[in-house]
Structures are given as structure tokens and as C-alpha cells.
mmCIF file of C-alpha atoms in Angstrom:
data_model
loop_
_atom_site.group_PDB
_atom_site.id
_atom_site.type_symbol
_atom_site.label_atom_id
_atom_site.label_comp_id
_atom_site.label_asym_id
_atom_site.label_seq_id
_atom_site.Cartn_x
_atom_site.Cartn_y
_atom_site.Cartn_z
ATOM 1 C CA MET A 14 -51.235 31.670 42.435
ATOM 2 C CA LEU A 15 -51.373 33.603 39.263
ATOM 3 C CA GLN A 16 -52.500 31.743 36.168
ATOM 4 C CA LEU A 17 -50.141 32.851 33.456
ATOM 5 C CA HIS A 18 -49.863 32.025 29.777
ATOM 6 C CA PHE A 19 -46.139 32.282 29.365
ATOM 7 C CA THR A 20 -45.096 29.766 31.999
ATOM 8 C CA ASN A 21 -46.492 27.004 34.158
ATOM 9 C CA ASP A 22 -43.823 27.337 36.836
ATOM 10 C CA THR A 23 -44.248 29.186 40.093
ATOM 11 C CA LEU A 24 -42.608 32.547 39.731
ATOM 12 C CA PRO A 25 -40.328 33.692 42.521
ATOM 13 C CA ASP A 26 -41.793 36.525 44.578
ATOM 14 C CA ASN A 27 -39.427 39.163 43.335
ATOM 15 C CA VAL A 28 -40.651 38.720 39.783
ATOM 16 C CA SER A 29 -44.074 40.153 40.354
ATOM 17 C CA THR A 30 -42.573 42.938 42.474
ATOM 18 C CA ASP A 31 -40.233 43.701 39.632
ATOM 19 C CA PHE A 32 -43.067 43.916 37.174
ATOM 20 C CA GLN A 33 -44.865 46.296 39.479
ATOM 21 C CA ASN A 34 -41.689 48.323 39.716
ATOM 22 C CA LEU A 35 -41.730 48.662 35.951
ATOM 23 C CA ASN A 36 -44.680 50.933 36.469
ATOM 24 C CA LYS A 37 -42.416 53.342 38.251
ATOM 25 C CA LEU A 38 -40.277 53.922 35.246
ATOM 26 C CA SER A 39 -41.476 57.125 33.686
ATOM 27 C CA GLU A 40 -39.836 56.596 30.352
ATOM 28 C CA GLN A 41 -41.400 54.193 27.929
ATOM 29 C CA LEU A 42 -39.066 51.354 27.263
ATOM 30 C CA HIS A 43 -38.498 50.769 23.600
ATOM 31 C CA ILE A 44 -36.481 47.631 23.707
ATOM 32 C CA VAL A 45 -36.494 44.892 21.134
ATOM 33 C CA LEU A 46 -35.893 41.902 23.326
ATOM 34 C CA LEU A 47 -33.676 39.607 21.367
ATOM 35 C CA PRO A 48 -32.985 36.382 23.197
ATOM 36 C CA HIS A 49 -29.313 35.495 23.645
ATOM 37 C CA GLN A 50 -28.179 39.020 22.852
ATOM 38 C CA SER A 51 -27.527 39.718 26.512
ATOM 39 C CA GLU A 52 -24.332 41.764 26.066
ATOM 40 C CA ARG A 53 -25.875 44.319 23.763
ATOM 41 C CA PHE A 54 -28.957 44.454 25.923
ATOM 42 C CA LEU A 55 -26.885 45.063 29.065
ATOM 43 C CA ARG A 56 -25.029 47.871 27.327
ATOM 44 C CA GLN A 57 -28.311 49.452 26.279
ATOM 45 C CA LEU A 58 -29.555 49.123 29.863
ATOM 46 C CA THR A 59 -26.488 50.826 31.307
ATOM 47 C CA GLU A 60 -26.855 53.660 28.785
ATOM 48 C CA PHE A 61 -30.524 53.972 29.637
ATOM 49 C CA ALA A 62 -29.709 54.011 33.343
ATOM 50 C CA GLY A 63 -27.095 56.696 32.799
ATOM 51 C CA GLU A 64 -29.438 58.868 30.713
ATOM 52 C CA ASN A 65 -32.157 58.728 33.302
ATOM 53 C CA GLY A 66 -30.065 59.099 36.442
ATOM 54 C CA MET A 67 -30.607 55.686 38.035
ATOM 55 C CA SER A 68 -28.131 52.986 39.009
ATOM 56 C CA ALA A 69 -27.556 50.102 36.611
ATOM 57 C CA GLY A 70 -27.515 47.313 39.205
ATOM 58 C CA PRO A 71 -31.154 47.224 40.301
ATOM 59 C CA LEU A 72 -32.234 47.949 36.764
ATOM 60 C CA ARG A 73 -30.356 44.887 35.528
ATOM 61 C CA ALA A 74 -31.924 42.714 38.213
ATOM 62 C CA LEU A 75 -35.338 44.004 37.294
ATOM 63 C CA MET A 76 -34.786 43.327 33.633
ATOM 64 C CA LYS A 77 -33.698 39.752 34.303
ATOM 65 C CA SER A 78 -37.114 39.023 35.780
ATOM 66 C CA VAL A 79 -38.875 40.954 33.089
ATOM 67 C CA LEU A 80 -37.152 38.967 30.369
ATOM 68 C CA LEU A 81 -38.724 35.758 31.661
ATOM 69 C CA LEU A 82 -41.953 36.814 30.021
ATOM 70 C CA PRO A 83 -40.814 37.358 26.429
ATOM 71 C CA HIS A 84 -38.673 34.211 26.476
ATOM 72 C CA GLY A 85 -41.567 32.130 27.716
ATOM 73 C CA ALA A 86 -43.987 33.819 25.340
ATOM 74 C CA LEU A 87 -41.721 33.124 22.354
ATOM 75 C CA LYS A 88 -41.271 29.532 23.399
ATOM 76 C CA ARG A 89 -45.021 28.985 23.667
ATOM 77 C CA ASN A 90 -45.979 31.031 20.601
ATOM 78 C CA LEU A 91 -48.220 33.390 22.583
ATOM 79 C CA THR A 92 -50.375 36.001 20.896
ATOM 80 C CA ALA A 93 -50.168 39.713 21.765
ATOM 81 C CA GLU A 94 -53.451 39.478 23.736
ATOM 82 C CA GLN A 95 -52.097 36.643 25.873
ATOM 83 C CA VAL A 96 -48.921 38.620 26.546
ATOM 84 C CA LYS A 97 -50.973 41.649 27.565
ATOM 85 C CA ALA A 98 -53.147 39.504 29.850
ATOM 86 C CA ASP A 99 -50.070 38.123 31.585
ATOM 87 C CA LEU A 100 -48.557 41.556 32.023
ATOM 88 C CA LEU A 101 -51.765 42.815 33.616
ATOM 89 C CA SER A 102 -51.908 39.761 35.917
ATOM 90 C CA LEU A 103 -48.374 40.498 37.021
ATOM 91 C CA GLY A 104 -49.303 44.027 37.985
ATOM 92 C CA LEU A 105 -48.037 46.154 35.124
ATOM 93 C CA ASN A 106 -50.297 49.116 34.469
ATOM 94 C CA GLU A 107 -52.655 49.232 31.490
ATOM 95 C CA ASP A 108 -50.687 51.746 29.411
ATOM 96 C CA LYS A 109 -47.381 49.936 29.575
ATOM 97 C CA ALA A 110 -49.004 46.552 29.081
ATOM 98 C CA ARG A 111 -50.717 47.760 25.930
ATOM 99 C CA HIS A 112 -47.512 49.321 24.623
ATOM 100 C CA PHE A 113 -45.521 46.173 25.290
ATOM 101 C CA SER A 114 -48.066 43.905 23.630
ATOM 102 C CA ASP A 115 -48.154 46.200 20.583
ATOM 103 C CA GLN A 116 -44.382 45.970 20.334
ATOM 104 C CA TRP A 117 -44.719 42.211 20.718
ATOM 105 C CA ARG A 118 -47.161 42.008 17.821
ATOM 106 C CA ILE A 119 -44.841 44.048 15.596
ATOM 107 C CA HIS A 120 -41.627 42.244 16.426
ATOM 108 C CA TYR A 121 -42.923 38.710 16.906
ATOM 109 C CA PRO A 122 -42.156 37.444 13.345
ATOM 110 C CA VAL A 123 -38.558 38.637 13.572
ATOM 111 C CA LEU A 124 -38.142 37.144 17.037
ATOM 112 C CA SER A 125 -39.473 33.750 16.044
ATOM 113 C CA ARG A 126 -37.341 33.671 12.919
ATOM 114 C CA LEU A 127 -34.309 34.449 15.079
ATOM 115 C CA ALA A 128 -35.283 31.675 17.489
ATOM 116 C CA VAL A 129 -35.484 29.224 14.608
ATOM 117 C CA GLY A 130 -32.090 30.374 13.442
ATOM 118 C CA GLN A 131 -30.663 29.668 16.875
ATOM 119 C CA THR A 132 -32.021 26.134 16.973
ATOM 120 C CA LEU A 133 -29.399 23.468 17.229
ATOM 121 C CA MET A 134 -27.781 22.530 13.939
ATOM 122 C CA VAL A 135 -25.262 19.735 13.798
ATOM 123 C CA ASN A 136 -22.234 20.312 11.554
ATOM 124 C CA GLN A 137 -23.923 23.148 9.752
ATOM 125 C CA LEU A 138 -22.762 23.796 6.209
ATOM 126 C CA VAL A 139 -21.576 27.384 6.189
ATOM 127 C CA ASP A 140 -19.950 27.910 2.826
ATOM 128 C CA MET A 141 -19.149 26.151 -0.411
ATOM 129 C CA GLU A 142 -16.377 27.073 -2.846
ATOM 130 C CA TRP A 143 -15.653 25.350 -6.102
ATOM 131 C CA LYS A 144 -13.384 25.303 -9.075
ATOM 132 C CA PHE A 145 -13.236 23.138 -12.110
ATOM 133 C CA GLY A 146 -10.561 22.622 -14.703
ATOM 134 C CA VAL A 147 -8.884 20.283 -17.080
ATOM 135 C CA THR A 148 -6.044 17.932 -16.277
ATOM 136 C CA VAL A 149 -3.494 18.541 -18.991
ATOM 137 C CA GLY A 150 -0.996 15.792 -18.183
ATOM 138 C CA THR A 151 0.246 13.513 -15.448
ATOM 139 C CA SER A 152 3.388 11.534 -14.751
ATOM 140 C CA GLU A 153 1.703 8.546 -16.359
ATOM 141 C CA LEU A 154 0.007 10.244 -19.298
ATOM 142 C CA GLN A 155 1.685 12.989 -21.259
ATOM 143 C CA LYS A 156 -1.516 14.408 -22.700
ATOM 144 C CA THR A 157 -4.984 14.091 -21.295
ATOM 145 C CA GLY A 158 -8.101 16.247 -21.301
ATOM 146 C CA ASN A 159 -9.936 15.129 -18.187
ATOM 147 C CA ILE A 160 -12.382 17.560 -16.609
ATOM 148 C CA PHE A 161 -12.326 17.661 -12.799
ATOM 149 C CA LEU A 162 -14.405 19.553 -10.273
ATOM 150 C CA GLN A 163 -13.082 20.452 -6.817
ATOM 151 C CA LEU A 164 -15.354 21.460 -3.959
ATOM 152 C CA LYS A 165 -14.461 22.994 -0.633
ATOM 153 C CA LEU A 166 -17.175 22.776 2.002
ATOM 154 C CA VAL A 167 -16.862 24.842 5.173
ATOM 155 C CA ILE A 168 -18.584 23.109 8.070
ATOM 156 C CA ARG A 169 -19.160 24.612 11.492
ATOM 157 C CA LYS A 170 -18.136 22.226 14.253
ATOM 158 C CA GLY A 171 -18.863 23.850 17.601
ATOM 159 C CA ASN A 172 -17.006 27.145 17.657
ATOM 160 C CA THR A 173 -14.569 26.393 14.859
ATOM 161 C CA THR A 174 -14.999 25.662 11.212
ATOM 162 C CA GLU A 175 -13.586 22.717 9.334
ATOM 163 C CA ASN A 176 -12.760 22.701 5.628
ATOM 164 C CA VAL A 177 -13.551 19.587 3.642
ATOM 165 C CA TYR A 178 -11.998 19.259 0.210
ATOM 166 C CA MET A 179 -13.158 16.811 -2.404
ATOM 167 C CA GLU A 180 -12.932 16.083 -6.062
ATOM 168 C CA LEU A 181 -15.693 14.910 -8.346
ATOM 169 C CA THR A 182 -15.713 13.588 -11.885
ATOM 170 C CA LEU A 183 -18.346 14.921 -14.256
ATOM 171 C CA PRO A 184 -20.782 12.016 -13.837
ATOM 172 C CA GLN A 185 -20.426 12.290 -10.053
ATOM 173 C CA PHE A 186 -21.160 16.018 -10.255
ATOM 174 C CA TYR A 187 -24.338 15.484 -12.250
ATOM 175 C CA ASN A 188 -25.414 12.807 -9.802
ATOM 176 C CA PHE A 189 -24.696 15.154 -6.872
ATOM 177 C CA LEU A 190 -26.745 17.941 -8.455
ATOM 178 C CA HIS A 191 -29.576 15.518 -9.165
ATOM 179 C CA GLU A 192 -29.631 14.264 -5.558
ATOM 180 C CA MET A 193 -29.603 17.796 -4.166
ATOM 181 C CA GLU A 194 -32.513 18.754 -6.391
ATOM 182 C CA ARG A 195 -34.428 15.729 -5.137
ATOM 183 C CA ALA A 196 -33.719 16.788 -1.536
ATOM 184 C CA LYS A 197 -34.920 20.311 -2.329
ATOM 185 C CA ALA A 198 -38.105 18.961 -3.916
ATOM 186 C CA SER A 199 -38.695 16.906 -0.794
ATOM 187 C CA MET A 200 -38.208 19.968 1.406
ATOM 188 C CA ASP A 201 -40.478 22.074 -0.770
ATOM 189 C CA CYS A 202 -43.285 19.589 -0.153
ATOM 190 C CA PHE A 203 -43.289 20.617 3.479
ATOM 191 C CA SER A 204 -43.368 24.390 3.145
ATOM 192 C CA MET B 15 14.882 8.263 -29.092
ATOM 193 C CA ALA B 16 16.707 5.660 -27.078
ATOM 194 C CA PHE B 17 14.767 5.335 -23.866
ATOM 195 C CA LEU B 18 15.499 1.639 -23.520
ATOM 196 C CA THR B 19 19.109 0.638 -23.704
ATOM 197 C CA GLU B 20 20.487 -2.136 -25.890
ATOM 198 C CA GLY B 21 20.834 -4.227 -22.758
ATOM 199 C CA GLN B 22 17.172 -3.768 -21.952
ATOM 200 C CA PHE B 23 16.050 -4.838 -25.430
ATOM 201 C CA THR B 24 18.294 -7.869 -25.024
ATOM 202 C CA ALA B 25 16.580 -8.597 -21.734
ATOM 203 C CA LEU B 26 13.211 -8.417 -23.522
ATOM 204 C CA GLN B 27 14.384 -11.147 -25.872
ATOM 205 C CA LEU B 28 14.450 -13.449 -22.857
ATOM 206 C CA LEU B 29 10.734 -13.716 -23.535
ATOM 207 C CA LEU B 30 11.692 -15.992 -26.411
ATOM 208 C CA LYS B 31 12.295 -18.647 -23.796
ATOM 209 C CA ALA B 32 8.607 -18.609 -22.812
ATOM 210 C CA PRO B 33 6.785 -21.892 -23.427
ATOM 211 C CA SER B 34 3.658 -20.173 -24.804
ATOM 212 C CA LYS B 35 2.186 -16.851 -25.853
ATOM 213 C CA ASP B 36 -0.031 -16.823 -22.779
ATOM 214 C CA VAL B 37 2.997 -16.920 -20.533
ATOM 215 C CA VAL B 38 4.397 -13.900 -22.377
ATOM 216 C CA ARG B 39 1.066 -12.129 -21.947
ATOM 217 C CA LYS B 40 0.964 -12.932 -18.238
ATOM 218 C CA ILE B 41 4.485 -11.658 -17.661
ATOM 219 C CA CYS B 42 3.748 -8.484 -19.559
ATOM 220 C CA THR B 43 0.586 -7.648 -17.585
ATOM 221 C CA GLU B 44 2.271 -8.456 -14.271
ATOM 222 C CA SER B 45 5.173 -6.169 -15.000
ATOM 223 C CA TYR B 46 2.984 -3.086 -15.508
ATOM 224 C CA PRO B 47 2.158 -2.053 -11.898
ATOM 225 C CA ALA B 48 4.726 0.112 -10.116
ATOM 226 C CA GLY B 49 7.180 -1.888 -8.045
ATOM 227 C CA ALA B 50 6.519 -5.137 -9.915
ATOM 228 C CA SER B 51 10.207 -5.764 -10.485
ATOM 229 C CA LYS B 52 10.781 -5.445 -6.744
ATOM 230 C CA CYS B 53 8.058 -7.893 -5.782
ATOM 231 C CA PRO B 54 9.714 -11.219 -4.946
ATOM 232 C CA SER B 55 6.774 -13.424 -5.942
ATOM 233 C CA VAL B 56 6.490 -11.858 -9.395
ATOM 234 C CA VAL B 57 10.222 -12.193 -9.930
ATOM 235 C CA GLU B 58 10.105 -15.861 -8.795
ATOM 236 C CA GLN B 59 7.218 -16.662 -11.125
ATOM 237 C CA THR B 60 8.858 -14.972 -14.096
ATOM 238 C CA ALA B 61 12.191 -16.685 -13.446
ATOM 239 C CA ASN B 62 10.507 -20.083 -13.154
ATOM 240 C CA ALA B 63 8.335 -19.622 -16.237
ATOM 241 C CA LEU B 64 11.315 -18.705 -18.394
ATOM 242 C CA SER B 65 13.909 -20.857 -16.643
ATOM 243 C CA VAL B 66 16.190 -17.904 -16.107
ATOM 244 C CA SER B 67 17.915 -16.506 -13.035
ATOM 245 C CA ASN B 68 16.157 -14.042 -10.711
ATOM 246 C CA CYS B 69 18.586 -11.353 -11.810
ATOM 247 C CA GLU B 70 17.653 -11.787 -15.454
ATOM 248 C CA ALA B 71 13.967 -11.877 -14.524
ATOM 249 C CA ILE B 72 14.297 -8.513 -12.800
ATOM 250 C CA GLN B 73 16.014 -7.053 -15.856
ATOM 251 C CA LEU B 74 13.207 -8.316 -18.076
ATOM 252 C CA LEU B 75 10.448 -7.002 -15.827
ATOM 253 C CA THR B 76 12.106 -3.580 -15.563
ATOM 254 C CA ALA B 77 12.593 -3.377 -19.298
ATOM 255 C CA PHE B 78 9.000 -4.271 -20.098
ATOM 256 C CA HIS B 79 7.731 -1.937 -17.381
ATOM 257 C CA MET B 80 9.578 0.971 -18.985
ATOM 258 C CA LEU B 81 8.376 0.028 -22.445
ATOM 259 C CA SER B 82 4.723 -0.266 -21.466
ATOM 260 C CA HIS B 83 4.742 2.942 -19.454
ATOM 261 C CA HIS B 84 6.345 4.751 -22.371
ATOM 262 C CA VAL B 85 3.604 3.526 -24.699
ATOM 263 C CA VAL B 86 0.880 4.680 -22.278
ATOM 264 C CA TYR B 87 2.566 8.020 -21.588
ATOM 265 C CA GLN B 88 2.981 8.889 -25.258
ATOM 266 C CA ASN B 89 -0.420 7.428 -26.060
ATOM 267 C CA LEU B 90 0.937 5.324 -28.911
ATOM 268 C CA THR B 91 -2.118 3.760 -30.487
ATOM 269 C CA SER B 92 -0.991 2.410 -33.828
ATOM 270 C CA PRO B 93 1.143 -0.702 -34.389
ATOM 271 C CA GLU B 94 3.605 1.227 -36.561
ATOM 272 C CA GLN B 95 4.341 3.667 -33.738
ATOM 273 C CA ILE B 96 5.141 0.818 -31.349
ATOM 274 C CA LEU B 97 7.079 -1.249 -33.868
ATOM 275 C CA SER B 98 9.322 1.708 -34.592
ATOM 276 C CA LEU B 99 10.484 1.699 -30.978
ATOM 277 C CA PHE B 100 12.324 -1.609 -31.398
ATOM 278 C CA PRO B 101 15.838 -1.873 -32.860
ATOM 279 C CA GLU B 102 16.323 -3.490 -36.267
ATOM 280 C CA SER B 103 17.966 -6.535 -34.793
ATOM 281 C CA PHE B 104 15.008 -7.428 -32.568
ATOM 282 C CA HIS B 105 13.349 -10.792 -33.198
ATOM 283 C CA SER B 106 10.428 -9.924 -35.472
ATOM 284 C CA ASN B 107 7.825 -12.430 -34.231
ATOM 285 C CA LEU B 108 8.446 -11.412 -30.648
ATOM 286 C CA LYS B 109 8.266 -7.770 -31.716
ATOM 287 C CA ASN B 110 4.818 -8.331 -33.230
ATOM 288 C CA LEU B 111 3.595 -10.272 -30.210
ATOM 289 C CA ILE B 112 4.757 -7.601 -27.776
ATOM 290 C CA THR B 113 3.151 -4.888 -29.920
ATOM 291 C CA LYS B 114 -0.119 -6.813 -29.947
ATOM 292 C CA ILE B 115 -0.071 -7.232 -26.154
ATOM 293 C CA LEU B 116 0.719 -3.546 -25.644
ATOM 294 C CA LEU B 117 -2.117 -2.450 -27.917
ATOM 295 C CA GLU B 118 -4.557 -4.816 -26.180
ATOM 296 C CA ASN B 119 -3.798 -3.459 -22.745
ATOM 297 C CA SER B 120 -2.983 0.185 -23.287
ATOM 298 C CA VAL B 121 -6.582 1.390 -23.066
ATOM 299 C CA THR B 122 -7.099 -0.396 -19.749
ATOM 300 C CA TRP B 123 -3.785 0.901 -18.441
ATOM 301 C CA ARG B 124 -4.633 4.418 -19.555
ATOM 302 C CA ASN B 125 -7.985 4.373 -17.761
ATOM 303 C CA GLU B 126 -6.345 2.963 -14.663
ATOM 304 C CA ALA B 127 -3.802 5.778 -14.722
ATOM 305 C CA LEU B 128 -6.580 8.338 -15.049
ATOM 306 C CA SER B 129 -8.523 6.941 -12.135
ATOM 307 C CA SER B 130 -5.567 6.643 -9.804
ATOM 308 C CA GLN B 131 -3.890 9.959 -10.535
ATOM 309 C CA ILE B 132 -3.134 12.524 -7.837
ATOM 310 C CA SER B 133 -6.321 14.159 -6.669
ATOM 311 C CA LEU B 134 -8.140 15.475 -3.650
ATOM 312 C CA PRO B 135 -10.236 12.904 -1.755
ATOM 313 C CA LYS B 136 -12.793 11.552 -4.174
ATOM 314 C CA LEU B 137 -16.493 11.537 -3.485
ATOM 315 C CA VAL B 138 -17.448 7.892 -3.360
ATOM 316 C CA ASP B 139 -20.970 7.895 -1.980
ATOM 317 C CA LEU B 140 -23.689 10.364 -1.131
ATOM 318 C CA GLU B 141 -26.775 10.049 1.078
ATOM 319 C CA TRP B 142 -29.315 12.601 2.193
ATOM 320 C CA ARG B 143 -32.295 12.788 4.497
ATOM 321 C CA VAL B 144 -34.913 15.495 5.003
ATOM 322 C CA ASP B 145 -36.113 15.991 8.573
ATOM 323 C CA MET B 146 -38.808 18.209 10.058
ATOM 324 C CA LYS B 147 -37.871 19.953 13.300
ATOM 325 C CA THR B 148 -40.956 20.127 15.471
ATOM 326 C CA ALA B 149 -39.633 21.501 18.759
ATOM 327 C CA SER B 150 -36.516 22.934 20.359
ATOM 328 C CA ASP B 151 -35.475 24.579 23.592
ATOM 329 C CA SER B 152 -36.214 28.008 22.162
ATOM 330 C CA LEU B 153 -39.529 27.149 20.501
ATOM 331 C CA SER B 154 -41.870 24.495 21.781
ATOM 332 C CA ARG B 155 -43.741 24.272 18.505
ATOM 333 C CA MET B 156 -42.154 24.697 15.111
ATOM 334 C CA ALA B 157 -42.175 23.172 11.643
ATOM 335 C CA VAL B 158 -38.815 23.722 10.072
ATOM 336 C CA PRO B 159 -37.529 21.365 7.381
ATOM 337 C CA THR B 160 -33.834 20.602 7.343
ATOM 338 C CA CYS B 161 -31.581 18.408 5.222
ATOM 339 C CA LEU B 162 -28.855 16.058 6.447
ATOM 340 C CA LEU B 163 -26.179 15.155 3.952
ATOM 341 C CA GLN B 164 -23.600 12.418 4.332
ATOM 342 C CA MET B 165 -20.693 12.073 1.930
ATOM 343 C CA LYS B 166 -18.125 9.289 1.850
ATOM 344 C CA LEU B 167 -14.726 10.408 0.675
ATOM 345 C CA GLN B 168 -11.891 8.143 -0.331
ATOM 346 C CA ASP B 169 -8.321 9.242 -0.388
ATOM 347 C CA THR B 170 -6.107 6.920 -2.403
ATOM 348 C CA PRO B 171 -2.439 7.743 -2.014
ATOM 349 C CA CYS B 172 -0.540 7.302 -5.265
ATOM 350 C CA ILE B 173 2.719 6.254 -3.766
ATOM 351 C CA SER B 174 2.158 3.769 -0.990
ATOM 352 C CA GLY B 175 -0.337 2.656 1.611
ATOM 353 C CA GLY B 176 -3.968 1.734 1.255
ATOM 354 C CA PRO B 177 -6.956 3.932 0.610
ATOM 355 C CA SER B 178 -8.388 5.798 3.583
ATOM 356 C CA GLU B 179 -12.073 6.525 3.840
ATOM 357 C CA SER B 180 -13.639 9.382 5.709
ATOM 358 C CA THR B 181 -17.243 10.396 6.246
ATOM 359 C CA VAL B 182 -18.547 13.936 6.339
ATOM 360 C CA THR B 183 -22.016 14.610 7.730
ATOM 361 C CA THR B 184 -23.459 18.072 7.457
ATOM 362 C CA GLU B 185 -26.791 19.746 8.042
ATOM 363 C CA LEU B 186 -28.291 22.232 5.619
ATOM 364 C CA SER B 187 -31.170 24.621 6.140
ATOM 365 C CA LYS B 188 -33.560 25.325 3.302
ATOM 366 C CA GLU B 189 -31.750 28.545 2.398
ATOM 367 C CA THR B 190 -28.361 26.836 2.391
ATOM 368 C CA LEU B 191 -29.655 24.086 0.138
ATOM 369 C CA ASP B 192 -31.165 26.622 -2.260
ATOM 370 C CA THR B 193 -27.917 28.555 -2.407
ATOM 371 C CA MET B 194 -25.954 25.364 -2.959
ATOM 372 C CA ILE B 195 -28.198 24.317 -5.825
ATOM 373 C CA ASP B 196 -27.799 27.792 -7.346
ATOM 374 C CA GLY B 197 -24.042 27.375 -7.215
ATOM 375 C CA LEU B 198 -24.168 23.879 -8.670
ATOM 376 C CA GLY B 199 -26.463 25.122 -11.449
ATOM 377 C CA ARG B 200 -23.921 27.785 -12.322
ATOM 378 C CA ILE B 201 -21.215 25.125 -12.482
ATOM 379 C CA ARG B 202 -23.415 23.073 -14.810
ATOM 380 C CA ASP B 203 -23.991 26.064 -17.107
ATOM 381 C CA GLN B 204 -20.284 26.840 -17.249
ATOM 382 C CA LEU B 205 -19.462 23.202 -17.924
ATOM 383 C CA SER B 206 -21.871 23.038 -20.845
ATOM 384 C CA ALA B 207 -20.454 26.315 -22.199
ATOM 385 C CA VAL B 208 -16.944 24.847 -22.044
ATOM 386 C CA THR B 209 -17.860 21.549 -23.653
ATOM 387 C CA ARG B 210 -19.847 23.273 -26.370
ATOM 388 C CA LYS B 211 -16.844 25.273 -27.555
#
């Protein structure tokens, strides 16, 4: 059993065969492996297959196994050396392993930032719009000069967004700003 | 400007039958809210206090309701302005008493009108919490701060029904919170520019 950095599970047999098959590809694969961007990746694969005169099907299957490594490596925050070691254990040749781990080193910050961005967020605040004005009169008061502030918050709930409208008086607005600044100060403590 | 008819001023003079000034005051404050003249208990109480029929009580309540709302609407703040509303023939002591009661209450009524006017749901309460995300399915080790914000909104319908409360909970990343504070800061600057002028 291979001791690998990127996963503790037993890999199915075809995975190591697939990695060894990677050696057969003469072109160097310059692919930035973005997790969850499977559609774009599949399109790139089909193009690549077309350009190099091979069928897309087996290539896709191969790539599915290959992708196990970057996903696992990202999840476990592996260094480029560990990634290279795993690739060599799986049977990829030295050249390609080195190239892949170099690419990993270069793209790792972007990949981990993207992974953070994809982490679950509940009712994420997407947008905020505001307007403020003066109430000139009402049915009860012919002339007033009350300042009001209206906020529209756009919140993502699942796949749709929900708009929340609210109105604040001036003191409430200053209190809201004060509380948000306290929250920001608290967050700044941790970064 | 005749906004109250002769008949309505006559109805107001029914207040002369009140046993004390406090009773007059009580009737006046009870007649202010919308729909007071349609509320059976208020009508009963007024009729009993003045020993008049329910019909006459309703006339009185309606008349005073119109008078007090007119005073609040026009923002009449001096006694002369209010006294000039009454016809010459109106009982002068009652006129002075009513003016006094109106002046005493108009500020309260005005503030009440301002706070219950038509508006979007009002922000009633605000709570926040800062969490630190330490792991997720895409990263087994991370240290990402995040802010959870809960706002309680109250929607008070002006016409009928009771207030309805709703709660909105939302999560903000650090960038979102920074952007939001930027926006709020711009609002604050514009507000101070407006109030300075």
C-alpha cells in the first residue's frame, strides 16, 4: 500500500494506472486545476483531446482520477514537495512530477483563496443599497423635517436572492455604524 | 376657514356638562386616536360622564377629534392661533380650557404621529457575532473570521392590525463588512454635510 500525503484512503487500482498513463502524454499539461469548475475543465479537456488527436472519453476518465490529488492536497494544505513525492509514488515520471509541483507552488495561494471563498456561508450578504431623505409632510402633519434612511440588503438564500428593506432613524443609523465598527475591530484582532 | 361646522362647535359645548376639568381632559385625550368615535366603550364612557345620549357623545368625540388633528396638522403652537379657530359665540371659559388641553398634548401627539407614520419596516434591534471558521469540506485547516448579523424588523401598519416582527440573519465576510462600513461612512459624511448647511 502506498503511503501518500494527499489522502489516507485506499486508492482504487485504476488511479495509479491512470497516473502512470499520464506519462504517456507527450504534451505538457498546463492546467490550472480549479475545484468545482468542472464544466470549463471538461471543455478544455475536449479541446486538448481534439488538438492532439485522441478521444475525449478515456482522457476524461483519466483526469477524474488525477484530480483526486490536487483536491486532497488543497484540503490538507500540502506543500509542493509533498505533492511531488506523492506523484512520484504514484508512478508519474520525474519531469512531469517536477513540473506539476512547480505549478502547484505558483497557483496554491489562488487555489486556497478560492476554496475559502467556496466555504459554506449562510444567508450571505451580497449587496447593500441605501438612500436617505427628508419627510416633508404626512397626512397627520402638514410640515415636518424628519430625516430618514432606507437600506436595501440583498441576501443570498440558496440559489436565489432575497431583498430586505428597512428604515432607520438617525440615532439608529449611528448606532448601527458604531456596532459594525465594533464587529470590524473584533475581526481585525484575528487577522 | 370653517373646517368644523356650527353643529360640531355646538357639540363641543356639551363638554360644559362635565362634572370636572379632569373629565374634560380625559374625554379630549381619548378622542384623539383614530376610530375613537367608533369604539363603543369610549362612547359609553363619554355619554355616562356627561349624561348625554350615545348619539351626542359620538358627535362630541368626532368634533374634538377633528379639532385636535387640525391643530397637530397645522402645528398650531400659540394660544392665539387656537383661540381664533373658535366662533365668537363659543363659551369663553370652555374655549380657554380646550386650548390649554390642546397645547398640553400637541407635542406628544405630534411625536406619536412622527413615530407611527408610513415607513418601511423599522430596525428595532441589532445583534452581531464574530466567528472563526477553522475547517470546512474544502479545507481541513483554515482560520477565516466571519461576522453574523441579526436584525429585528418591525412593520407597524398604519391602518389596522397589529405590528408584525421579522428577523433577518445574514453572514458577512471580512471584505463585505469593510465595504459595508465604507458605505455607511459615506452616508455619515453626506448626512453631516446636509445638516451643516
